[in-house]
Short mmCIF file of C-alpha atoms in Angstrom, two decimals:
data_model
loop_
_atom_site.label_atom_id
_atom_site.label_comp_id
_atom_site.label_asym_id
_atom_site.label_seq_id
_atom_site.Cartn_x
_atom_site.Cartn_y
_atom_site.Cartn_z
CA UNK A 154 1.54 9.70 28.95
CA UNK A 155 -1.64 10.44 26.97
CA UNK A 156 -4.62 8.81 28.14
CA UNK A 157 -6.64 6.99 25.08
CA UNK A 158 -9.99 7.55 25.53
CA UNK A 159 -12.34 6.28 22.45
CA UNK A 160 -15.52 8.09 21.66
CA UNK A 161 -18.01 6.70 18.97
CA UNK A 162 -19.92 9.34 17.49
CA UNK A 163 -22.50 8.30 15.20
CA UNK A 164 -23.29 11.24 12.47
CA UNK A 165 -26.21 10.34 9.89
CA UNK A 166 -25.73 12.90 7.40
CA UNK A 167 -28.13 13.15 4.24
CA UNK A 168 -26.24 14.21 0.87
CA UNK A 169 -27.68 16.53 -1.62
CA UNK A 170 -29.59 14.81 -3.96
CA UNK A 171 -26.86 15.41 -6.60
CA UNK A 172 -24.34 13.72 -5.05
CA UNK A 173 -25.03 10.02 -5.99
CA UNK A 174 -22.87 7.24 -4.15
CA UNK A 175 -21.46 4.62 -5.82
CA UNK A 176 -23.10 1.06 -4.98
CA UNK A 177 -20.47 -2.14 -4.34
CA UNK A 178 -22.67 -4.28 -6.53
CA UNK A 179 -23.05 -1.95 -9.94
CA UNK A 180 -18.97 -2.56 -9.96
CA UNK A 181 -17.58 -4.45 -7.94
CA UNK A 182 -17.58 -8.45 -7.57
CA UNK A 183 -17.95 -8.75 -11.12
CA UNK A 184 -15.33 -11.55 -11.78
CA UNK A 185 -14.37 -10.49 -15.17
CA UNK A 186 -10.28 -11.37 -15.00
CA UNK A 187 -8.92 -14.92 -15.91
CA UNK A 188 -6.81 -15.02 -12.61
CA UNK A 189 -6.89 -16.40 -8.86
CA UNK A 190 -7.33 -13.26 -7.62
CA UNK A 191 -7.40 -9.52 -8.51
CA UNK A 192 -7.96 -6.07 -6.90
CA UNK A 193 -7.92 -2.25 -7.89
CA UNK A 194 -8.12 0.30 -5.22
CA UNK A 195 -7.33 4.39 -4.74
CA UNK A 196 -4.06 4.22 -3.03
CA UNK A 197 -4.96 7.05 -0.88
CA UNK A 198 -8.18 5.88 0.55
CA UNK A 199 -8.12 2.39 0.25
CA UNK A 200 -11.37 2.36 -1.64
CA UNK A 201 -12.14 -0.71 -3.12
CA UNK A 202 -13.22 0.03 -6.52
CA UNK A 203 -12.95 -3.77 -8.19
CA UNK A 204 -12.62 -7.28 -5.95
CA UNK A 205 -12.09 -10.74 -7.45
CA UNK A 206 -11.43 -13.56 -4.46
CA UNK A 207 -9.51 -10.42 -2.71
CA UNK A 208 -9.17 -12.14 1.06
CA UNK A 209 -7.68 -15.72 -0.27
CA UNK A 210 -3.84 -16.18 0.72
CA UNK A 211 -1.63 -16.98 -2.01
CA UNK A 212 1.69 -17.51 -3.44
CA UNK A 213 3.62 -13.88 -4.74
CA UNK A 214 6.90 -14.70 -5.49
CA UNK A 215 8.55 -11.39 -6.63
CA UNK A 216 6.29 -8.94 -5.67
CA UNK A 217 7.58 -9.83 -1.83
CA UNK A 218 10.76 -7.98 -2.81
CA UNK A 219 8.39 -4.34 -2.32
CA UNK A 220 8.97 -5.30 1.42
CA UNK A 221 12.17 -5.58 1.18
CA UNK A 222 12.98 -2.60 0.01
CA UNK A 223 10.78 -0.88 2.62
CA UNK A 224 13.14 -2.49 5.41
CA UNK A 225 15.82 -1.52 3.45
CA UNK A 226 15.17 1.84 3.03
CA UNK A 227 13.80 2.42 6.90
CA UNK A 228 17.44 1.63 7.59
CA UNK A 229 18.28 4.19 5.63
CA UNK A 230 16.50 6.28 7.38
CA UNK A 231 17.32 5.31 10.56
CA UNK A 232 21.20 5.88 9.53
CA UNK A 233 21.93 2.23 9.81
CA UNK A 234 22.63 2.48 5.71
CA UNK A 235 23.27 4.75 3.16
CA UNK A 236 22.09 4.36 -0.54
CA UNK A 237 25.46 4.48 -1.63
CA UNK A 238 26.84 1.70 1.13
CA UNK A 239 28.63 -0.83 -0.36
CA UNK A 240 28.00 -3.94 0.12
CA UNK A 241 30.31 -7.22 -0.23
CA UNK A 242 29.16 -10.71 -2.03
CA UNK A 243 29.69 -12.93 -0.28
CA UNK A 244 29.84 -16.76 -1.54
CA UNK A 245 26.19 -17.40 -0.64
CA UNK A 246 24.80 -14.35 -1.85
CA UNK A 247 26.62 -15.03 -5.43
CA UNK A 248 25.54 -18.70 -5.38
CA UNK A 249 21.92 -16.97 -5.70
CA UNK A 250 23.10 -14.28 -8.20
CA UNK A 251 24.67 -16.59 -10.74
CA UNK A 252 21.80 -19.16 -10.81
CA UNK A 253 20.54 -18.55 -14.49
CA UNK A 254 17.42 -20.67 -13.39
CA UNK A 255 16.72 -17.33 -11.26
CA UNK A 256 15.47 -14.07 -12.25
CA UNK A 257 18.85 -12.18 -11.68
CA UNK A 258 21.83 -9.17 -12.39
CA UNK A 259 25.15 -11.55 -12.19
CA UNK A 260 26.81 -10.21 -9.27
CA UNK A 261 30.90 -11.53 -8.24
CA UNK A 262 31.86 -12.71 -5.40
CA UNK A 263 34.23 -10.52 -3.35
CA UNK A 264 32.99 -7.63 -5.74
CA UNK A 265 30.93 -4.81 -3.56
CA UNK A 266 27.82 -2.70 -5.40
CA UNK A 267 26.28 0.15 -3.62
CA UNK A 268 22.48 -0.30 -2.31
CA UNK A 269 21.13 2.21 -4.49
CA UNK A 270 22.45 -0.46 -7.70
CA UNK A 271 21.14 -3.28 -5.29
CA UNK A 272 17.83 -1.72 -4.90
CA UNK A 273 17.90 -1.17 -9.08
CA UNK A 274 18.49 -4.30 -9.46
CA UNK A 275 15.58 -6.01 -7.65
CA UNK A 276 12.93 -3.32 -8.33
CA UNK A 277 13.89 -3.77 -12.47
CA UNK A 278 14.74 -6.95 -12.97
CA UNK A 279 13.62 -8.76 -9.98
CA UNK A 280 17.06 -9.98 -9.43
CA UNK A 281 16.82 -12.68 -6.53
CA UNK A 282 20.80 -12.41 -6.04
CA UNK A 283 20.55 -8.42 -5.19
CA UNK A 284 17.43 -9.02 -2.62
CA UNK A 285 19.25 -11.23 -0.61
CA UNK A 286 22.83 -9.28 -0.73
CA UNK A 287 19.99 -6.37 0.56
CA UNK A 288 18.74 -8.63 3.37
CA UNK A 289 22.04 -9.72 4.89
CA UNK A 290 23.62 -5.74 4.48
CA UNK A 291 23.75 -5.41 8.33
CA UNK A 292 24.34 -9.36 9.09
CA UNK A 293 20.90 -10.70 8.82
CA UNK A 294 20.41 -14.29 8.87
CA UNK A 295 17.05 -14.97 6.73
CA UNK A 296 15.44 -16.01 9.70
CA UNK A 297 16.43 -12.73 11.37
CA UNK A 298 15.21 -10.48 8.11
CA UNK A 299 12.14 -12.55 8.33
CA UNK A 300 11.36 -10.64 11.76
CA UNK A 301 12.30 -7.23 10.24
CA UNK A 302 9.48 -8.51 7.19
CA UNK A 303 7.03 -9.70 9.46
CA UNK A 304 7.25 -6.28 11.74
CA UNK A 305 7.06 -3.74 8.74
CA UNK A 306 4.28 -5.89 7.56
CA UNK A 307 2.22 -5.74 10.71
CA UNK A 308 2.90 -1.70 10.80
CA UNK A 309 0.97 -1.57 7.11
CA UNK A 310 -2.14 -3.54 8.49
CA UNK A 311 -1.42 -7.52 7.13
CA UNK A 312 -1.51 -9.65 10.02
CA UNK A 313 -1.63 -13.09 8.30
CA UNK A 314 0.95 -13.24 5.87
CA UNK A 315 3.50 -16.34 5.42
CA UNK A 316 6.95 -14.86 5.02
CA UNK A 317 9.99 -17.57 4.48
CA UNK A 318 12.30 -15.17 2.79
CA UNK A 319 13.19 -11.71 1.45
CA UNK A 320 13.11 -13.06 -2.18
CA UNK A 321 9.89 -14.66 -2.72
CA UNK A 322 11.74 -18.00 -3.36
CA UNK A 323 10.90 -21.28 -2.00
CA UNK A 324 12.57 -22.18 1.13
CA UNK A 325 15.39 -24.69 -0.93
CA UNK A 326 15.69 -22.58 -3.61
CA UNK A 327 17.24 -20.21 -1.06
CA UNK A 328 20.27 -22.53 -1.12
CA UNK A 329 22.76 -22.46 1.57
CA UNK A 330 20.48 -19.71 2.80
CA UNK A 331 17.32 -21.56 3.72
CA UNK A 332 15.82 -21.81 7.01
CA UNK A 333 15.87 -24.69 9.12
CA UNK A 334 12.73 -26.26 10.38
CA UNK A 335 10.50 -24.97 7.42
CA UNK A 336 9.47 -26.82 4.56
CA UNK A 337 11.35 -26.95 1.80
CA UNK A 338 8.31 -25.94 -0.41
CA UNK A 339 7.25 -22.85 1.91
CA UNK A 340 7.14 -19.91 0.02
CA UNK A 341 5.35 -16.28 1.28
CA UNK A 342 1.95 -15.90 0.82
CA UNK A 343 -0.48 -13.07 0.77
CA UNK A 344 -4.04 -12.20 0.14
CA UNK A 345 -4.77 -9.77 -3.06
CA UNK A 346 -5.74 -7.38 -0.45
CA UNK A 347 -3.07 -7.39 1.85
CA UNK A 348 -0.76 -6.89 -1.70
CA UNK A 349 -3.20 -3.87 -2.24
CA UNK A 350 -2.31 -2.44 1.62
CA UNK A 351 1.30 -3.17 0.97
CA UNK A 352 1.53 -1.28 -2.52
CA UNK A 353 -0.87 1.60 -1.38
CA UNK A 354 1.92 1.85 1.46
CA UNK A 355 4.91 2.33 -0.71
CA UNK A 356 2.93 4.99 -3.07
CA UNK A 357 1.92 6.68 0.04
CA UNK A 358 5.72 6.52 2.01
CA UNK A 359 8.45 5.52 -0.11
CA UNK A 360 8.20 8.14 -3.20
CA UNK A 361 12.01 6.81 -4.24
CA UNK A 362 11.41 3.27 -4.29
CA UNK A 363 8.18 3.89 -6.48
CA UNK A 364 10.41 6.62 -9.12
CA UNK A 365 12.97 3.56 -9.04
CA UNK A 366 10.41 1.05 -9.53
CA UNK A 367 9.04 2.54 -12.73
CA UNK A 368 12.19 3.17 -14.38
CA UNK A 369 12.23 1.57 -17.98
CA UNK A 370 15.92 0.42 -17.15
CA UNK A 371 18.96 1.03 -15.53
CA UNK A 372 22.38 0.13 -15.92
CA UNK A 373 24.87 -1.79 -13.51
CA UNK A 374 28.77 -2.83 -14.24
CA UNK A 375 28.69 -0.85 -17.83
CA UNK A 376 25.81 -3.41 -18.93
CA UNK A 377 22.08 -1.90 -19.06
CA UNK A 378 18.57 -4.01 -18.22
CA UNK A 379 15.34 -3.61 -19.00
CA UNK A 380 12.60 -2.85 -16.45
CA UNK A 381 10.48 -6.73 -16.94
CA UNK A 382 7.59 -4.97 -16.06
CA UNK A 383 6.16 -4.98 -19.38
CA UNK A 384 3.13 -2.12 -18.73
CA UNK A 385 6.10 -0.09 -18.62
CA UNK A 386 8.00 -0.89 -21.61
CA UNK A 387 5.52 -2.25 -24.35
CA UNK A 388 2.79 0.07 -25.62
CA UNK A 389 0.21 -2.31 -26.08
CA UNK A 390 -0.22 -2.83 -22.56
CA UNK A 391 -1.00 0.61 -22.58
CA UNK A 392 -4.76 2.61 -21.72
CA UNK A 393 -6.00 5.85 -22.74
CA UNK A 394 -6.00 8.24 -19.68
CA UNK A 395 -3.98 5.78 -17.38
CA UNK A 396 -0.25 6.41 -16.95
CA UNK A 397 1.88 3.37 -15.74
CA UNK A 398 4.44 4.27 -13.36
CA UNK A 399 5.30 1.03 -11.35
CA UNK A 400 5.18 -1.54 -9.96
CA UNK A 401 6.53 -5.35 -9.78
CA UNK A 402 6.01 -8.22 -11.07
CA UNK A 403 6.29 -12.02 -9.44
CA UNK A 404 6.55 -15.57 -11.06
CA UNK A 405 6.60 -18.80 -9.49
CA UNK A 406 5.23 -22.38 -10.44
CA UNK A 407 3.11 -22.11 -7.57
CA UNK A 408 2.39 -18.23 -8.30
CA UNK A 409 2.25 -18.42 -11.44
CA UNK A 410 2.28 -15.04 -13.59
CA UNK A 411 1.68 -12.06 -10.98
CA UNK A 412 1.89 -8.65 -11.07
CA UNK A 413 0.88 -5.53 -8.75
CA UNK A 414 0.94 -2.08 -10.69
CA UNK A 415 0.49 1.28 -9.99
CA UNK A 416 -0.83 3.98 -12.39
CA UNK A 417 -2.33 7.58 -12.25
CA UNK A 418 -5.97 8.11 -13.47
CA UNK A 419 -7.66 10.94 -12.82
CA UNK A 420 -5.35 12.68 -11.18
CA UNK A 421 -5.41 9.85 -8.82
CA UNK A 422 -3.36 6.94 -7.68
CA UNK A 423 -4.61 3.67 -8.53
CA UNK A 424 -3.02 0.39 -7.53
CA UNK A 425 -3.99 -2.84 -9.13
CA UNK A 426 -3.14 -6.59 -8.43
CA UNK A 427 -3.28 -9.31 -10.35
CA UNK A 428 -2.29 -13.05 -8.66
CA UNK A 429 -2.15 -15.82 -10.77
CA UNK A 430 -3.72 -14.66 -14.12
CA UNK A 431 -4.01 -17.62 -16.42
CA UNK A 432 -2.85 -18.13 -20.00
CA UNK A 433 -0.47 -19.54 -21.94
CA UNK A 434 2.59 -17.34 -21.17
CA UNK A 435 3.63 -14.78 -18.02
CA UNK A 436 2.56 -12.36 -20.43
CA UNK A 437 -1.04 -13.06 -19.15
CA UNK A 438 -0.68 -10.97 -16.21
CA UNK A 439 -0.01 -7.60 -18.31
CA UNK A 440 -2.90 -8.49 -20.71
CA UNK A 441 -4.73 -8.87 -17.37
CA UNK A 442 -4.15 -5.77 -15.91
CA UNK A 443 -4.74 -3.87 -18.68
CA UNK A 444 -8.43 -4.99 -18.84
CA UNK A 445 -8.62 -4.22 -15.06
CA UNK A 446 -7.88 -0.99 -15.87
CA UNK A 447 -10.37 -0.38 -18.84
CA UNK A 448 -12.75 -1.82 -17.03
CA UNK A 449 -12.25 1.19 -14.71
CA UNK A 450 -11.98 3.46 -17.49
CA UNK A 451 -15.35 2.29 -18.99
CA UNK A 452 -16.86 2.50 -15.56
CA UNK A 453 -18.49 5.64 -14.55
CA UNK A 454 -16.69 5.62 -11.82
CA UNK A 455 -15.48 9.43 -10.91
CA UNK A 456 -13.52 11.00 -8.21
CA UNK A 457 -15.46 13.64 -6.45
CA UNK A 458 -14.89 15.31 -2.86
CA UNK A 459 -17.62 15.05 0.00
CA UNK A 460 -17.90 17.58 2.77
CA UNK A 461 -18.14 16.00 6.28
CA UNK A 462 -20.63 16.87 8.82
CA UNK A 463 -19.90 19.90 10.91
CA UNK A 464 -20.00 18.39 14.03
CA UNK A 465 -16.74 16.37 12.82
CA UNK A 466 -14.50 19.33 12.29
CA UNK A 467 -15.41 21.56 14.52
CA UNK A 468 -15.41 20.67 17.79
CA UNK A 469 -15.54 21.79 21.67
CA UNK A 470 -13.05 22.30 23.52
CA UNK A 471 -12.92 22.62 27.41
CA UNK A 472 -10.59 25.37 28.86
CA UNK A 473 -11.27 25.51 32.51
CA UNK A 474 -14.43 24.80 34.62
CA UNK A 475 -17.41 25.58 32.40
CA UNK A 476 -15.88 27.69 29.81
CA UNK A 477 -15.53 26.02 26.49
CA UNK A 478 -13.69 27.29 23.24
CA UNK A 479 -14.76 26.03 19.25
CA UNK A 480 -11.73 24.51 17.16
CA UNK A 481 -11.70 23.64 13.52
CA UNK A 482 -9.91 20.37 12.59
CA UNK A 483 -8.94 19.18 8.76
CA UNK A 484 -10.11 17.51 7.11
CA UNK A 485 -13.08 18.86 6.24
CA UNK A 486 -13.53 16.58 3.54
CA UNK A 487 -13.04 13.24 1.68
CA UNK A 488 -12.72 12.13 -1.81
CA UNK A 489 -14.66 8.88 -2.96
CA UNK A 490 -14.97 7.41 -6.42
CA UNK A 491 -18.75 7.48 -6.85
CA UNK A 492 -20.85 6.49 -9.95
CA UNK A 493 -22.00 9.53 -12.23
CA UNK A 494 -24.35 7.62 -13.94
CA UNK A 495 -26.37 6.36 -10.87
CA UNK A 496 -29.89 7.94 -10.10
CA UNK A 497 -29.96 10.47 -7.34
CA UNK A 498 -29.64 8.46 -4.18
CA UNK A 499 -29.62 9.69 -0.26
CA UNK A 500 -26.42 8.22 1.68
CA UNK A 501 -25.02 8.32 5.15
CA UNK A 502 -21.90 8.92 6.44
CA UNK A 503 -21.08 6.67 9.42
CA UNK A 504 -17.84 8.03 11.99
CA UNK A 505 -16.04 6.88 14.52
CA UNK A 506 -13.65 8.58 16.56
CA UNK A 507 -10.30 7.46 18.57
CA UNK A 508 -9.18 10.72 19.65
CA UNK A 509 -6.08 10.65 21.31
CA UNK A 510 -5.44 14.19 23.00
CA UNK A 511 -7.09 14.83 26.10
CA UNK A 512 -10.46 14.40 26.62
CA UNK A 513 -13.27 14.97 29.43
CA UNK A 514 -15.55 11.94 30.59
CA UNK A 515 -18.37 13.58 27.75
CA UNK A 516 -15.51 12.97 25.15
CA UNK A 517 -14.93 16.90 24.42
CA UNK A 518 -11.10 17.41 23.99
CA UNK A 519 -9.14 19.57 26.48
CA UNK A 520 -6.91 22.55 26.66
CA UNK A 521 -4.36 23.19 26.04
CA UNK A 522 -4.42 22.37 22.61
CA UNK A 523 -1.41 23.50 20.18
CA UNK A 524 -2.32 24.90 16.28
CA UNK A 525 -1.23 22.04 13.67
CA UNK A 526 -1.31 18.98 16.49
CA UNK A 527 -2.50 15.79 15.93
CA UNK A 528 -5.54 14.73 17.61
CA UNK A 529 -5.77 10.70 17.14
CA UNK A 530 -7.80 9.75 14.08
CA UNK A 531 -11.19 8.73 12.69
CA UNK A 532 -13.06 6.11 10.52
CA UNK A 533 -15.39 7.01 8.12
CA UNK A 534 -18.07 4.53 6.44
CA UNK A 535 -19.96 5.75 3.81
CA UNK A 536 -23.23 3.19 2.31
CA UNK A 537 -22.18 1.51 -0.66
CA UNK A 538 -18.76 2.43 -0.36
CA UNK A 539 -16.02 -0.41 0.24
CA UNK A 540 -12.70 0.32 2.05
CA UNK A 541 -9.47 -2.13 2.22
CA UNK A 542 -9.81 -1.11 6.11
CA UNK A 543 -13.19 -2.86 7.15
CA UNK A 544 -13.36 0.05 9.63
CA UNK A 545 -13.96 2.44 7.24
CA UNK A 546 -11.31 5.62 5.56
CA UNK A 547 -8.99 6.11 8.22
CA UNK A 548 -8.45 10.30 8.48
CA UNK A 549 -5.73 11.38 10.78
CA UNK A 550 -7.36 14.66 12.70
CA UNK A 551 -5.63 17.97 12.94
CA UNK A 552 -6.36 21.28 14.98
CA UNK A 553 -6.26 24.45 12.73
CA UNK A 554 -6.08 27.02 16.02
CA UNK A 555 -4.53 26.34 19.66
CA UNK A 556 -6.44 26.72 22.57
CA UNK A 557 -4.55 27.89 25.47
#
């Protein structure tokens, strides 16, 4: 078993004077959508790069599916389901599908569709039927896919969110499917910023689910739908230099219109959530989220990389006694959206490491030490710089050479 041992190393490094930082308040904070609550972030990093009323939980209706389909597709992974499984509807299941109050693909009872057309289904049109057909694939009562929600949740970061069901519908609109002993109103909740983690999270791991997800439309039982996700289909949701290519939408009475998006800018991966935008149609939400992203496009706001300190990537490493050996770990970098514009400004880069391979009681790692192996992991805080993680951009450390 490999002994944890956590070392805090403090490195104040001074940038060259043209390398501005961005400052939190020239951007961010600025309140400028008609919503609840709204958030744009780099999907790799987590950098925050606009925050309206981010930490407040709320109702998300649809956009709950995205876990879902996370579940769904680790047990595919895990060889507990294929994509081309076929599942049965049963007479619960098609209760849901048929309901033309719901967002749904009709699906018939005793009929079986394959997960991959399940998965289609309530990516594209949200279809409430298809999520819970998903959720009961390996004899799930909701209560028991709540757990499987709840635990992939945790594993992306949210610890506080309210999960009733797999759908994202209140607890009696579940039907015959409804958990006992919660109110009949319940409905999940999450705060703009844990929507933010859990988006990042499928960009970053689930590569199908987000091609799927920003399909224009697909077709099921000979009849084809349109993808409702409307800065997809409609070109006046559309903004120079940003390319839509996901993600979901969610509408409730208590939710109102939502939607969390994904889009490349840059050449980098920007997710942006919108909860509750106001207006007089669910349309709102796309008009919404198109300003968010001009006002990133109008920003000044630039990717650029930032070398880290030396005495983060290369490090000592004991061998036997006294004699000691240099490594080289990656990164040896980091990219942060900073503002061109600014005036030349110093900066610090703050870093704290958990490293998680052997170490002596001065913190230096030991030998043996293999090329390519992971190390444990770091936080980096840079001034002026906000991160989803309040720790800071979390970088996963790697030896370039083994030590023997």
């Amino acid at each position: 078993m490999k002994k944890i041992v956590t070392v805090f190393l403090t490195c104040w490094l001074t940038l060259l004077s043209w390398l501005p930082i961005a400052h939190a308040e020239t951007f961010l904070n600025v309140n400028q959508l008609d919503a609840s609550a709204a958030l744009a972030i780099d999907a790799k990093t987590g950098q925050i790069l606009y925050s309206q009323n981010i930490n407040q939980k709320l109702p998300i209706a649809s956009i709950s599916k995205l876990l879902t389909v996370m579940v769904i597709e680790d047990e595919i992974n895990n060889h507990q389901l294929s994509w081309n499984t076929k599942i049965k509807i049963d007479q619960k299941a098609a209760a849901i599908a048929n309901d033309s109050e719901y967002s749904n693909v009709s699906l018939t009872q005793g009929q079986s569709y394959t997960v991959s057309d399940l998965v289609k289904a309530a990516l594209i049109k949200s279809a409430d039927g298809a999520t819970v057909a998903l959720a009961g694939a390996l004899g799930d009562s909701t209560a028991q896919f709540n757990q499987k929600l709840q635990k992939k949740a945790r594993q992306i970061g949210i610890k506080d969110a309210t999960i009733v069901n797999s759908v994202g519908l209140t607890n009696s609109q579940l039907k015959d499917l409804a958990v006992k002993n919660i109110d009949d109103n319940a409905e999940n909740m999450m705060s703009a910023k844990d929507v933010g983690k859990m988006a990042a999270y499928l960009v970053n791991h689930y590569p199908d689910l987000l091609k799927i997800a920003g399909q224009t439309s697909f077709e099921m039982d000979g009849q084809s739908y349109t993808n409702i996700n409307k800065m997809l289909t409609e070109s006046k949701y559309q903004t120079n230099g940003v390319t839509i290519d996901g993600l979901k939408t969610g509408t409730s009475d208590a939710a109102g219109a939502c939607l969390v998006s994904t889009a490349t800018f840059q050449n980098r991966h920007i997710v942006t959530v919108v909860l509750h935008a106001n207006g007089d149609s669910t349309d709102a939400r796309f008009t919404a989220t198109q300003k968010l992203y001009q006002l990133i496009v109008n920003s000044s706001l630039t990717p650029q990389k930032v070398a880290l300190p030396k005495s983060f990537y290369q490090r000592t490493v004991v061998k036997f006694l006294f004699f000691k050996h240099q490594i080289t770990l990656r990164p040896r970098s980091i990219t942060i959206w900073e503002n061109a514009n600014d005036a030349a400004k110093t900066s610090s880069l703050t870093i704290y490491d958990h490293l998680l391979a052997k170490t002596n009681q001065n913190g230096q790692l030991k030998a043996p030490i293999k090329k390519g192996q992971s190390l444990g992991y770091s936080y980096v805080k840079v001034k002026g710089v906000q991160f989803l993680n309040s720790h800071g951009l979390k970088l996963h450390l790697f030896s370039q050479t083994a030590v023997q």
